[in-house]
Amino acid sequence: MSQARFVRLAEKDRPAIHLTIDGIRVRAMQGDTLMIAMLTTGGTLRQSEFTDGKRAGFCLMGACQDCWVWTESGHRLRACSTLAEDGMSVTTSQPGASWANHG
Amino acid sequence: MGQPRVIIVGAGPAGVRAAETIVAAGLTPIVIDEGQRAGGQIYRRQPENFRRPYKDLYGTDSDRAKAVHDGFDALRDHIDYRAETLVWNIADGHVWTASGTAQDALAYDALILCTGATDRLMPMAGWDLPGTYSMGGAQVALKAQAVSIGSQVVFLGTGPLLYLVASQYIKAGAKVAAVLDTSRFTARITALPDLLSLPSVLWNGIMLTRAIKAVGVPLLTGVTPVAISGDAQTGVTGVTVRLSDGSDRHFAADAVAMGYHLRPETQLADLARCSFAFDELTRQYLPVRDPDGRAEAPTPLYLAGDGARVLGARSAEASGRLAALAALSDLGMPVDQGAMIMLRREVGRYGRFARGLAKAFPWPHQQAAALADDTILCRCECVTVGDVRRTMDVTGAAEANRAKAFSRVGMGRCQGRYCGHAAAEVIAAHGDFPVADAGRLRGQAPVKPLPIAIGEAE
Ligand SMILES: Cc1cc2nc3c(=O)[nH]c(=O)nc-3n(C[C@H](O)[C@H](O)[C@H](O)COP(=O)(O)OP(=O)(O)OC[C@H]3O[C@@H](n4cnc5c(N)ncnc54)[C@H](O)[C@@H]3O)c2cc1C
Ligand code: FES
């Protein structure tokens, strides 16, 4: 996993929670959105389906839809407006999707 | 007959004050908001287990923030509040909502839209790299989650939020690499007479600039964005701008916050078939409404706050009240005419100030013509500026919706929120006609993607 992107500036004494991202267990904090949990432990959220680049969200307010991730059952989540919960497991590419436009 | 049904979309300052006014008249409005907690953008609330005091979150606006939050909390038992609920369409006199996998269609006797604004963006090379965020997004990261978008952040764009968010980052202890404004300093002097209509707000703005300079953060005005550099996998490594003397300057950074003031979220007004007219000063189409917020539309529709026109939070409160009074009056209920006159005057003053802001921090439309063909215009589907220009050359499409159909610009997941205005400028510049003639992208249902379970049930 690449280097963390976001930097925590305050509210650092909240209880810890644990999530699994692409099979790797990471530590986050109660009250984090999924996006914050993922970007304080890694650098990106997902693979762009139109280029070979990665994406890490853009608006943080539910308007751009650049922050989609998936549960293991294929349910789509908007990382910037979904609360991270202890035990959650997400993947950064759509399960079962073939990247028709990719590359 | 039961009491008339008033629906308010949005629980920011405009929606909260509108709801308060409707409740004061003895009615029970339905208030629908997509967010987990009421407050809207400027007064966005942090999660319940966060501890930062109001002063840290809202600075000079903390008393107003508290007043709006307390105002809303006092209303809770008197309104039908539907949180975490998206209004995804307005059609056939109904408001269509989705919450999780639940759906509803609500008829209305009056519909007050208080949908707020999102950042107005001009593309630049590299703005698709991970680590580039909208100015508002950078603020949400700090305000709602107490994080910085990077360990070294460049703030680039123009408008009051550029200075506000940069200074909020500095105060919170984030490392700010530079604050880069595309507007020239002289524009502020031209705008001064209008800006003086709200001296205290102007003063706050001046103090922000001072605070940024005081800590030694480079603050440059009149810059032209050149490129965000970096790697498609690992993200941003820096930002290059051209200075007014023609030289280039590079700032190392792992994150960029960019934005050129705001644009109203008008998709729902569009779906409710409100008329739109071109606004020369801000170079965009805006919904047509009277000074009280009554929209030019086939059903009883009212528009308030930044979703009608970006006039800021204080104006949002006043226009929310005013639109609610207009709705009550149209429903045949008694309203305080004196209060309406005062509110109209107040909104007028904010209008003058907003005109000053538009002059001081102009939308840099001229950048569109200068964008290289390989610059990504639509971040969603990676449509380039060159794709749109070629589409025009081949098909003769010279209008935003036609160019959209042929090139897919504006057809991505964000529905053109972040590329629509720039696409119109690219089209107008390439076709060499006024941007008003490029038209505007239409709002389409669903205004945001629905949960898959609902989409499939359709
Ligand atoms: C990210 C951001 C940060 C800002 N920060 C500041 C600031 O610090 N200082 C400042 O002076 N101004 C700021 N502004 C400007 C801001 O627009 C106004 O100050 C103020 O928030 C406008 O109030 P409003 O009630 O019109 O809209 P908002 O406060 O934006 O409220 C609109 C509400 O409508 C809801 N909504 C919109 N569409 C739908 C839908 N389809 N279905 C359901 N709910 C919907 C949203 O969830 C939101 O809660 C900011 C704007 C943005 C976008
Ligand atoms: S970051 Fe834009 S919708 Fe989540």
Coordinates of C-alpha atoms and ligand atoms in Angstrom, one line a residue:
Chain A
M1 CA 0.0 0.0 0.0
S2 CA 1.3 3.4 -0.9
Q3 CA 2.1 6.2 1.6
A4 CA -0.7 7.8 3.5
R5 CA -2.2 10.8 1.8
F6 CA -4.2 12.6 4.5
V7 CA -2.6 13.9 7.7
R8 CA -4.6 13.9 11.0
L9 CA -4.4 17.3 12.7
A10 CA -6.7 17.0 15.7
E11 CA -9.2 14.6 17.3
K12 CA -6.5 12.0 17.5
D13 CA -7.7 10.4 20.8
R14 CA -10.8 8.6 19.5
P15 CA -11.2 4.8 20.0
A16 CA -9.6 2.7 17.3
I17 CA -11.5 0.6 14.8
H18 CA -10.1 -1.9 12.3
L19 CA -11.1 -2.3 8.6
T20 CA -9.9 -4.6 5.8
I21 CA -9.0 -2.9 2.6
D22 CA -8.1 -5.2 -0.3
G23 CA -7.4 -7.9 2.2
I24 CA -5.1 -5.8 4.3
R25 CA -6.1 -5.0 7.9
V26 CA -5.8 -1.3 8.7
R27 CA -6.4 0.8 11.8
A28 CA -8.7 3.8 11.8
M29 CA -10.7 5.8 14.3
Q30 CA -14.4 5.9 15.3
G31 CA -16.1 8.7 13.5
D32 CA -13.8 8.5 10.4
T33 CA -15.5 8.3 7.0
L34 CA -14.4 5.4 4.9
M35 CA -12.4 7.9 2.8
I36 CA -10.5 9.3 5.8
A37 CA -9.8 5.7 7.1
M38 CA -8.5 4.7 3.7
L39 CA -6.4 7.8 2.9
T40 CA -4.8 8.1 6.3
T41 CA -3.4 4.6 5.7
G42 CA -2.9 4.6 1.9
G43 CA -2.5 6.9 -1.0
T44 CA -5.5 6.2 -3.3
L45 CA -9.1 4.9 -3.3
R46 CA -9.5 3.2 -6.6
Q47 CA -8.3 2.5 -10.1
S48 CA -9.7 4.8 -12.8
E49 CA -11.7 2.8 -15.3
F50 CA -10.7 5.1 -18.2
T51 CA -6.9 5.4 -17.7
D52 CA -4.2 3.5 -16.0
G53 CA -4.2 6.1 -13.2
K54 CA -5.5 5.9 -9.7
R55 CA -8.1 8.2 -8.0
A56 CA -8.3 9.5 -4.5
G57 CA -11.6 11.4 -4.5
F58 CA -12.1 15.1 -5.3
C59 CA -15.1 16.9 -3.7
L60 CA -15.6 15.1 -0.3
M61 CA -19.2 16.2 -0.4
G62 CA -21.0 13.5 -2.4
A63 CA -21.1 15.5 -5.7
C64 CA -18.3 14.1 -7.9
Q65 CA -18.6 10.3 -7.4
D66 CA -14.8 9.9 -7.7
C67 CA -14.6 8.0 -4.4
W68 CA -16.5 4.8 -5.2
V69 CA -15.3 1.6 -3.5
W70 CA -17.0 -1.7 -3.1
T71 CA -18.0 -4.2 -0.4
E72 CA -16.9 -7.7 -1.0
S73 CA -20.4 -8.6 -2.1
G74 CA -20.2 -5.9 -4.8
H75 CA -22.2 -3.2 -3.1
R76 CA -21.1 0.2 -4.2
L77 CA -20.1 2.8 -1.5
R78 CA -19.3 6.5 -1.7
A79 CA -16.2 6.6 0.5
C80 CA -16.5 10.3 1.4
S81 CA -20.0 10.0 2.8
T82 CA -20.0 6.5 4.3
L83 CA -19.1 6.1 8.0
A84 CA -16.3 3.6 8.6
E85 CA -17.3 0.9 10.9
D86 CA -15.3 -1.6 12.8
G87 CA -14.9 -4.9 10.9
M88 CA -15.8 -3.4 7.5
S89 CA -14.2 -4.9 4.5
V90 CA -13.9 -3.1 1.2
T91 CA -12.2 -3.5 -2.2
T92 CA -10.8 -0.7 -4.4
S93 CA -11.9 -2.4 -7.6
Q94 CA -15.4 -3.5 -8.5
P95 CA -15.7 -7.2 -7.9
G96 CA -16.2 -9.1 -11.1
A97 CA -15.8 -6.0 -13.3
S98 CA -13.7 -6.3 -16.4
W99 CA -12.0 -3.0 -17.3
A100 CA -13.3 -2.7 -20.9
N101 CA -12.0 0.9 -21.2
H102 CA -8.9 0.3 -19.3
G103 CA -5.4 0.9 -20.8
Chain B
M1 CA -58.7 19.3 3.5
G2 CA -55.5 18.9 5.6
Q3 CA -52.9 21.6 5.8
P4 CA -50.9 22.5 2.7
R5 CA -47.8 20.5 2.2
V6 CA -44.6 22.5 2.1
I7 CA -41.4 20.6 1.1
I8 CA -38.0 22.1 1.8
V9 CA -34.9 20.5 0.1
G10 CA -31.7 21.2 2.0
A11 CA -31.0 21.9 5.7
G12 CA -28.2 24.5 5.3
P13 CA -28.7 28.0 6.6
A14 CA -31.3 28.7 3.9
G15 CA -33.3 25.6 4.5
V16 CA -33.2 25.9 8.3
R17 CA -34.5 29.5 8.2
A18 CA -37.2 28.6 5.6
A19 CA -38.3 25.7 7.8
E20 CA -38.4 28.0 10.9
T21 CA -40.6 30.4 9.0
I22 CA -43.0 27.8 7.9
V23 CA -43.3 26.3 11.4
A24 CA -43.9 29.8 12.8
A25 CA -47.0 29.9 10.5
G26 CA -48.3 26.8 12.1
L27 CA -47.5 24.3 9.3
T28 CA -45.3 21.2 9.5
P29 CA -42.9 21.2 6.6
I30 CA -41.1 18.2 5.2
V31 CA -37.3 18.9 5.3
I32 CA -35.2 16.6 3.2
D33 CA -31.4 16.6 3.3
E34 CA -28.8 14.2 2.0
G35 CA -26.4 14.8 4.9
Q36 CA -26.2 12.8 8.1
R37 CA -26.5 16.0 10.1
A38 CA -28.1 19.3 9.4
G39 CA -26.1 22.4 8.9
G40 CA -25.3 22.5 5.2
Q41 CA -21.8 23.4 3.8
I42 CA -20.5 26.4 5.8
Y43 CA -22.0 25.2 9.1
R44 CA -21.2 21.5 8.4
R45 CA -21.1 19.7 11.7
Q46 CA -18.4 17.3 12.8
P47 CA -19.3 13.8 13.9
E48 CA -20.8 13.6 17.4
N49 CA -17.7 12.1 19.0
F50 CA -15.5 15.0 17.9
R51 CA -14.6 17.6 20.5
R52 CA -13.3 20.7 18.8
P53 CA -15.1 23.9 19.9
Y54 CA -17.2 26.1 17.6
K55 CA -14.5 28.7 17.6
D56 CA -12.0 26.3 16.0
L57 CA -14.4 25.1 13.4
Y58 CA -16.2 28.2 12.3
G59 CA -13.9 31.1 13.4
T60 CA -15.6 34.5 13.0
D61 CA -18.8 32.7 12.0
S62 CA -19.0 30.6 15.1
D63 CA -22.0 32.5 16.7
R64 CA -23.9 32.2 13.5
A65 CA -23.1 28.6 13.1
K66 CA -24.4 27.9 16.6
A67 CA -27.5 29.9 16.0
V68 CA -28.3 27.9 12.9
H69 CA -27.7 24.6 14.6
D70 CA -29.7 25.5 17.7
G71 CA -32.4 26.9 15.5
F72 CA -32.6 23.6 13.7
D73 CA -32.5 21.5 16.9
A74 CA -35.4 23.5 18.3
L75 CA -37.4 22.6 15.1
R76 CA -36.9 18.9 15.2
D77 CA -40.2 18.1 16.9
H78 CA -42.2 20.4 14.6
I79 CA -41.0 19.2 11.2
D80 CA -41.0 16.0 9.2
Y81 CA -37.2 15.7 8.9
R82 CA -35.8 13.2 6.5
A83 CA -32.0 13.0 6.9
E84 CA -29.7 11.0 4.6
T85 CA -32.4 11.3 1.9
L86 CA -31.6 12.3 -1.6
V87 CA -34.0 14.1 -3.8
W88 CA -33.2 12.6 -7.1
N89 CA -36.0 13.9 -9.3
I90 CA -38.8 16.4 -9.5
A91 CA -41.4 15.4 -12.0
D92 CA -45.2 15.4 -12.4
G93 CA -45.6 17.6 -9.4
H94 CA -43.8 15.2 -7.1
V95 CA -40.5 15.2 -5.3
W96 CA -38.8 11.8 -5.7
T97 CA -36.7 10.7 -2.8
A98 CA -34.3 7.8 -2.1
S99 CA -32.9 6.8 1.3
G100 CA -30.9 3.6 1.4
T101 CA -33.1 1.3 -0.6
A102 CA -36.4 3.1 0.3
Q103 CA -38.1 5.3 -2.2
D104 CA -40.9 7.9 -2.0
A105 CA -42.8 10.3 -4.2
L106 CA -44.2 13.3 -2.5
A107 CA -46.8 15.8 -3.9
Y108 CA -46.4 19.4 -2.8
D109 CA -48.3 22.6 -2.5
A110 CA -45.1 24.6 -2.3
L111 CA -41.5 23.4 -2.9
I112 CA -38.6 25.4 -1.5
L113 CA -35.2 24.4 -3.0
C114 CA -32.2 25.3 -0.8
T115 CA -29.7 23.0 -2.4
G116 CA -26.5 25.1 -1.9
A117 CA -23.5 25.3 -4.1
T118 CA -20.4 23.3 -5.2
D119 CA -17.0 24.4 -6.4
R120 CA -16.6 26.0 -9.8
L121 CA -13.7 24.5 -11.5
M122 CA -11.4 25.3 -14.5
P123 CA -9.4 22.3 -15.6
M124 CA -5.6 22.3 -15.9
A125 CA -3.0 19.8 -16.8
G126 CA -2.7 17.2 -14.1
W127 CA -6.0 17.9 -12.2
D128 CA -6.9 14.3 -12.5
L129 CA -3.9 13.2 -10.4
P130 CA -4.6 11.7 -7.0
G131 CA -4.1 14.4 -4.4
T132 CA -6.0 17.1 -6.3
Y133 CA -9.1 18.2 -4.4
S134 CA -11.8 20.9 -4.8
M135 CA -11.4 23.9 -2.5
G136 CA -14.6 23.0 -0.7
G137 CA -13.4 19.4 -0.4
A138 CA -10.2 20.5 1.3
Q139 CA -12.3 22.4 3.8
V140 CA -14.6 19.5 4.4
A141 CA -11.6 17.3 5.2
L142 CA -10.5 19.7 7.9
K143 CA -13.9 20.8 9.2
A144 CA -15.7 17.5 9.3
Q145 CA -12.8 15.1 9.8
A146 CA -9.9 17.1 11.3
V147 CA -7.4 16.0 8.5
S148 CA -5.3 17.9 6.0
I149 CA -5.5 16.7 2.3
G150 CA -1.7 16.3 2.3
S151 CA 1.5 17.0 4.1
Q152 CA 2.3 20.0 1.9
V153 CA -0.7 21.7 0.3
V154 CA -0.9 24.3 -2.5
F155 CA -4.1 26.4 -2.7
L156 CA -4.8 27.5 -6.2
G157 CA -7.7 29.3 -7.8
T158 CA -9.6 32.4 -6.8
G159 CA -12.4 33.7 -4.6
P160 CA -13.0 34.1 -0.9
L161 CA -12.7 30.4 -0.1
L162 CA -9.1 30.3 -1.4
Y163 CA -8.0 32.6 1.4
L164 CA -10.4 31.2 4.0
V165 CA -9.5 27.6 3.6
A166 CA -5.8 28.3 3.3
S167 CA -5.9 30.2 6.6
Q168 CA -8.0 27.6 8.3
Y169 CA -5.3 25.0 7.3
I170 CA -2.5 27.2 8.6
K171 CA -4.4 27.7 11.9
A172 CA -5.0 24.0 12.3
G173 CA -1.3 23.3 11.9
A174 CA -1.2 22.0 8.3
K175 CA 1.8 22.8 6.1
V176 CA 0.7 25.2 3.3
A177 CA 3.2 25.4 0.4
A178 CA 1.6 28.4 -1.3
V179 CA -1.6 30.3 -1.9
L180 CA -1.9 31.1 -5.6
D181 CA -4.6 33.5 -6.9
T182 CA -5.4 33.8 -10.6
S183 CA -7.0 37.2 -10.0
R184 CA -4.9 40.3 -10.0
F185 CA -4.7 42.5 -6.9
T186 CA -5.9 45.5 -8.9
A187 CA -9.2 43.9 -9.5
R188 CA -9.9 44.2 -5.8
I189 CA -9.5 47.9 -6.0
T190 CA -12.0 48.1 -8.8
A191 CA -14.4 46.0 -6.8
L192 CA -14.0 48.1 -3.6
P193 CA -17.1 50.2 -3.8
D194 CA -19.3 47.1 -4.0
L195 CA -17.3 45.2 -1.4
L196 CA -17.7 48.1 1.0
S197 CA -21.4 47.3 1.2
L198 CA -20.5 44.8 3.9
P199 CA -17.5 46.3 5.6
S200 CA -17.2 43.7 8.4
V201 CA -17.0 40.8 5.8
L202 CA -14.5 42.8 3.8
W203 CA -12.4 43.3 6.9
N204 CA -12.5 39.6 7.8
G205 CA -11.2 38.9 4.3
I206 CA -8.3 41.4 4.6
M207 CA -7.4 39.8 8.0
L208 CA -7.2 36.4 6.4
T209 CA -4.7 37.7 3.8
R210 CA -2.6 39.2 6.5
A211 CA -2.7 36.0 8.5
I212 CA -1.4 34.0 5.5
K213 CA 1.5 36.5 4.9
A214 CA 2.4 36.7 8.6
V215 CA 3.5 33.1 8.7
G216 CA 5.6 33.5 5.6
V217 CA 3.5 31.4 3.2
P218 CA 4.1 32.6 -0.4
L219 CA 0.9 34.4 -1.6
L220 CA 0.9 35.3 -5.3
T221 CA -1.8 37.1 -7.3
G222 CA -2.3 37.3 -11.0
V223 CA -0.9 33.8 -11.7
T224 CA -1.7 31.6 -14.6
P225 CA -1.9 27.9 -13.8
V226 CA 0.5 25.8 -15.9
A227 CA 0.4 22.2 -14.6
I228 CA 0.0 20.0 -11.7
S229 CA 2.9 17.5 -11.9
G230 CA 3.0 14.0 -10.5
D231 CA 2.5 10.3 -11.1
A232 CA -0.7 8.6 -12.1
Q233 CA -0.2 5.9 -9.5
T234 CA 1.2 7.9 -6.5
G235 CA -0.2 11.3 -7.2
V236 CA 0.7 15.0 -7.0
T237 CA 4.4 16.1 -6.6
G238 CA 4.0 19.8 -7.3
V239 CA 2.3 22.8 -9.0
T240 CA 3.7 25.2 -11.6
V241 CA 2.2 28.6 -12.3
R242 CA 3.2 31.5 -14.6
L243 CA 3.7 34.7 -12.8
S244 CA 2.6 38.1 -14.2
D245 CA 6.2 38.8 -15.3
G246 CA 6.1 35.8 -17.6
S247 CA 8.4 33.6 -15.5
D248 CA 7.4 30.1 -14.3
R249 CA 7.5 29.1 -10.6
H250 CA 7.2 25.6 -9.3
F251 CA 6.0 24.7 -5.8
A252 CA 6.6 21.2 -4.4
A253 CA 3.5 19.7 -2.9
D254 CA 1.7 16.4 -2.4
A255 CA -1.8 17.9 -2.5
V256 CA -3.6 20.7 -4.4
A257 CA -6.8 22.4 -3.4
M258 CA -8.3 24.2 -6.3
G259 CA -11.5 26.2 -7.0
Y260 CA -12.7 29.3 -8.7
H261 CA -15.5 30.4 -6.3
L262 CA -18.7 28.4 -6.4
R263 CA -21.6 27.5 -8.7
P264 CA -25.2 26.9 -7.6
E265 CA -26.6 23.4 -7.6
T266 CA -29.5 24.0 -10.0
Q267 CA -30.3 20.5 -11.3
L268 CA -33.5 20.2 -9.2
A269 CA -34.7 23.6 -10.3
D270 CA -34.0 22.5 -13.9
L271 CA -36.0 19.3 -13.4
A272 CA -38.9 21.3 -12.0
R273 CA -38.8 23.2 -15.3
C274 CA -37.7 26.5 -14.0
S275 CA -36.6 29.0 -16.6
F276 CA -32.9 30.0 -16.8
A277 CA -31.2 33.2 -18.0
F278 CA -27.6 34.0 -18.6
D279 CA -25.8 36.1 -16.1
E280 CA -23.1 38.3 -17.8
L281 CA -21.1 39.1 -14.7
T282 CA -20.5 35.5 -13.6
R283 CA -20.8 34.0 -17.1
Q284 CA -23.3 31.3 -16.3
Y285 CA -27.0 30.4 -16.6
L286 CA -29.0 30.9 -13.4
P287 CA -32.5 30.1 -12.5
V288 CA -35.0 32.9 -13.0
R289 CA -36.8 34.0 -9.9
D290 CA -38.3 37.2 -8.5
P291 CA -36.6 39.1 -5.6
D292 CA -38.6 37.0 -3.1
G293 CA -37.4 33.7 -4.6
R294 CA -40.5 32.7 -6.6
A295 CA -39.2 30.7 -9.5
E296 CA -40.5 31.1 -13.1
A297 CA -41.8 27.5 -13.2
P298 CA -45.1 25.6 -13.8
T299 CA -45.6 24.5 -10.2
P300 CA -45.2 26.5 -6.9
L301 CA -41.5 26.6 -6.7
Y302 CA -39.2 28.8 -4.6
L303 CA -35.4 29.1 -4.6
A304 CA -33.3 30.3 -1.8
G305 CA -29.6 30.4 -0.7
D306 CA -26.6 29.6 -2.8
G307 CA -28.6 27.1 -4.8
A308 CA -30.2 30.0 -6.6
R309 CA -27.3 32.3 -6.8
V310 CA -24.1 32.3 -4.8
L311 CA -24.5 35.1 -2.3
G312 CA -23.0 33.5 0.8
A313 CA -24.3 32.2 4.1
R314 CA -25.8 35.4 5.6
S315 CA -27.8 35.9 2.5
A316 CA -28.9 32.3 2.5
E317 CA -30.5 32.8 5.9
A318 CA -32.4 35.9 4.8
S319 CA -33.4 34.5 1.4
G320 CA -34.6 31.3 3.1
R321 CA -36.9 33.3 5.3
L322 CA -38.1 35.4 2.4
A323 CA -38.8 32.5 0.1
A324 CA -40.8 30.8 2.9
L325 CA -42.8 34.0 3.5
A326 CA -43.5 34.2 -0.3
A327 CA -44.7 30.6 -0.3
L328 CA -47.0 31.3 2.7
S329 CA -48.4 34.4 1.1
D330 CA -49.1 32.4 -2.1
L331 CA -50.9 29.8 0.0
G332 CA -53.2 32.5 1.2
M333 CA -51.8 32.7 4.7
P334 CA -51.2 36.0 6.4
V335 CA -47.6 37.2 6.4
D336 CA -45.7 40.2 7.9
Q337 CA -45.2 42.5 4.9
G338 CA -42.8 44.7 6.9
A339 CA -40.6 41.7 7.5
M340 CA -40.6 40.9 3.8
I341 CA -39.5 44.5 2.9
M342 CA -36.6 44.3 5.4
L343 CA -35.5 40.9 4.1
R344 CA -35.6 42.1 0.5
R345 CA -33.4 45.0 1.4
E346 CA -31.0 42.7 3.2
V347 CA -30.8 40.3 0.3
G348 CA -30.2 43.2 -2.0
R349 CA -27.2 44.3 0.1
Y350 CA -25.7 40.8 -0.1
G351 CA -26.3 40.9 -3.9
R352 CA -24.2 44.0 -4.1
F353 CA -21.4 42.4 -2.1
A354 CA -21.5 39.3 -4.3
R355 CA -21.1 41.6 -7.3
G356 CA -18.0 42.9 -5.7
L357 CA -16.6 39.4 -5.2
A358 CA -17.3 38.5 -8.8
K359 CA -15.3 41.5 -9.9
A360 CA -12.5 41.0 -7.4
F361 CA -12.2 37.3 -8.1
P362 CA -13.3 36.8 -11.7
W363 CA -13.9 33.4 -13.2
P364 CA -10.8 33.0 -15.4
H365 CA -12.7 32.0 -18.6
Q366 CA -9.8 33.1 -20.8
Q367 CA -7.9 30.0 -19.6
A368 CA -10.2 27.7 -21.5
A369 CA -9.0 28.9 -24.9
A370 CA -5.4 28.3 -23.8
L371 CA -5.8 24.8 -22.6
A372 CA -3.7 22.2 -24.4
D373 CA -5.7 19.6 -26.4
D374 CA -4.5 16.8 -24.2
T375 CA -5.7 18.4 -20.9
I376 CA -8.5 16.3 -19.3
L377 CA -11.7 18.3 -19.3
C378 CA -14.0 15.7 -17.8
R379 CA -12.4 14.0 -14.9
C380 CA -15.1 11.3 -14.7
E381 CA -14.6 9.8 -18.2
C382 CA -11.3 11.4 -19.1
V383 CA -12.6 13.3 -22.1
T384 CA -10.0 15.8 -23.2
V385 CA -10.3 19.4 -24.4
G386 CA -9.1 18.2 -27.8
D387 CA -11.9 15.6 -27.9
V388 CA -14.4 18.4 -27.6
R389 CA -12.7 20.6 -30.1
R390 CA -12.5 17.7 -32.6
T391 CA -16.1 16.9 -32.0
M392 CA -17.1 20.4 -32.9
D393 CA -14.9 20.3 -36.0
V394 CA -16.3 17.0 -37.2
T395 CA -20.0 17.3 -36.3
G396 CA -20.4 21.0 -36.2
A397 CA -21.9 20.8 -32.7
A398 CA -21.7 24.2 -31.3
E399 CA -23.9 23.9 -28.2
A400 CA -23.1 22.2 -24.9
N401 CA -25.8 19.5 -25.0
R402 CA -24.9 18.5 -28.6
A403 CA -21.2 18.5 -27.8
K404 CA -22.1 16.4 -24.8
A405 CA -24.0 13.8 -26.8
F406 CA -21.1 13.5 -29.3
S407 CA -18.0 13.7 -27.0
R408 CA -19.5 12.4 -23.7
V409 CA -18.2 15.5 -21.9
G410 CA -20.6 16.1 -19.0
M411 CA -22.0 12.6 -19.2
G412 CA -19.9 11.1 -16.4
R413 CA -20.9 10.4 -12.9
C414 CA -20.8 14.0 -11.7
Q415 CA -23.2 15.1 -14.5
G416 CA -21.0 17.9 -15.5
R417 CA -20.9 19.6 -12.1
Y418 CA -17.1 20.0 -12.4
C419 CA -16.6 20.4 -16.1
G420 CA -19.8 22.0 -17.4
H421 CA -18.8 25.6 -17.1
A422 CA -15.4 25.0 -18.5
A423 CA -16.8 22.9 -21.4
A424 CA -19.0 25.8 -22.4
E425 CA -16.0 28.1 -22.4
V426 CA -14.0 25.7 -24.4
I427 CA -16.8 25.4 -26.9
A428 CA -17.4 29.2 -27.1
A429 CA -13.6 29.9 -27.5
H430 CA -13.2 27.2 -30.2
G431 CA -16.3 28.3 -32.1
D432 CA -15.5 32.0 -31.5
F433 CA -18.9 32.9 -30.2
P434 CA -20.2 34.3 -26.9
V435 CA -20.4 31.7 -24.1
A436 CA -24.1 32.4 -23.6
D437 CA -24.6 30.8 -27.1
A438 CA -22.9 27.6 -26.0
G439 CA -25.9 27.0 -23.8
R440 CA -25.8 24.9 -20.6
L441 CA -25.9 21.3 -19.7
R442 CA -29.4 20.2 -18.6
G443 CA -30.0 18.7 -15.1
Q444 CA -30.9 15.0 -15.5
A445 CA -32.6 12.5 -13.2
P446 CA -31.3 11.0 -11.1
V447 CA -29.3 14.1 -10.1
K448 CA -26.9 11.7 -8.3
P449 CA -26.4 8.0 -8.9
L450 CA -29.0 6.0 -6.9
P451 CA -28.0 3.0 -4.7
I452 CA -27.7 0.0 -7.1
A453 CA -30.7 -1.8 -5.5
I454 CA -33.0 1.1 -6.5
G455 CA -31.5 1.6 -9.9
E456 CA -32.1 -2.1 -10.8
A457 CA -35.7 -2.1 -9.5
E458 CA -36.5 0.6 -12.1
Ligands
LIG1 C1 -17.7 22.9 0.5 C2 -18.2 24.3 0.7 C3 -17.7 25.0 1.8 C4 -18.1 26.3 2.0 N1 -17.5 26.9 3.1 C5 -17.9 28.2 3.3 C6 -17.3 28.9 4.4 O1 -16.5 28.4 5.1 N2 -17.7 30.2 4.5 C7 -18.6 30.8 3.7 O2 -19.0 32.0 3.9 N3 -19.2 30.1 2.7 C8 -18.9 28.9 2.5 N4 -19.4 28.2 1.5 C9 -20.5 28.8 0.7 C10 -21.8 28.3 1.1 O3 -22.5 27.9 -0.1 C11 -22.7 29.2 1.8 O4 -22.0 30.0 2.7 C12 -23.8 28.5 2.6 O5 -23.5 27.2 3.1 C13 -25.0 28.5 1.7 O6 -26.1 28.0 2.4 P1 -27.3 27.2 1.7 O7 -28.3 26.9 2.8 O8 -27.7 28.0 0.5 O9 -26.7 25.9 1.2 P2 -25.8 24.7 1.9 O10 -25.3 25.1 3.2 O11 -24.9 24.2 0.9 O12 -26.9 23.6 2.2 C14 -27.5 22.9 1.1 C15 -28.0 21.5 1.6 O13 -28.8 20.9 0.7 C16 -28.6 19.6 0.6 N5 -29.0 19.1 -0.7 C17 -28.6 19.6 -1.9 N6 -29.1 18.9 -2.9 C18 -29.8 17.9 -2.3 C19 -30.6 16.9 -2.9 N7 -30.7 16.7 -4.2 N8 -31.3 16.0 -2.0 C20 -31.1 16.2 -0.7 N9 -30.4 17.2 -0.1 C21 -29.8 18.0 -0.9 C22 -27.1 19.4 1.0 O14 -26.9 18.2 1.6 C23 -26.9 20.6 2.0 O15 -27.0 20.1 3.3 C24 -19.0 26.9 1.2 C25 -19.6 26.1 0.1 C26 -19.1 24.9 -0.1 C27 -19.7 24.1 -1.3
FES2 S1 -15.2 12.6 -3.2 FE1 -16.7 13.5 -4.4 S2 -18.4 12.1 -4.1 FE2 -16.9 11.4 -2.7

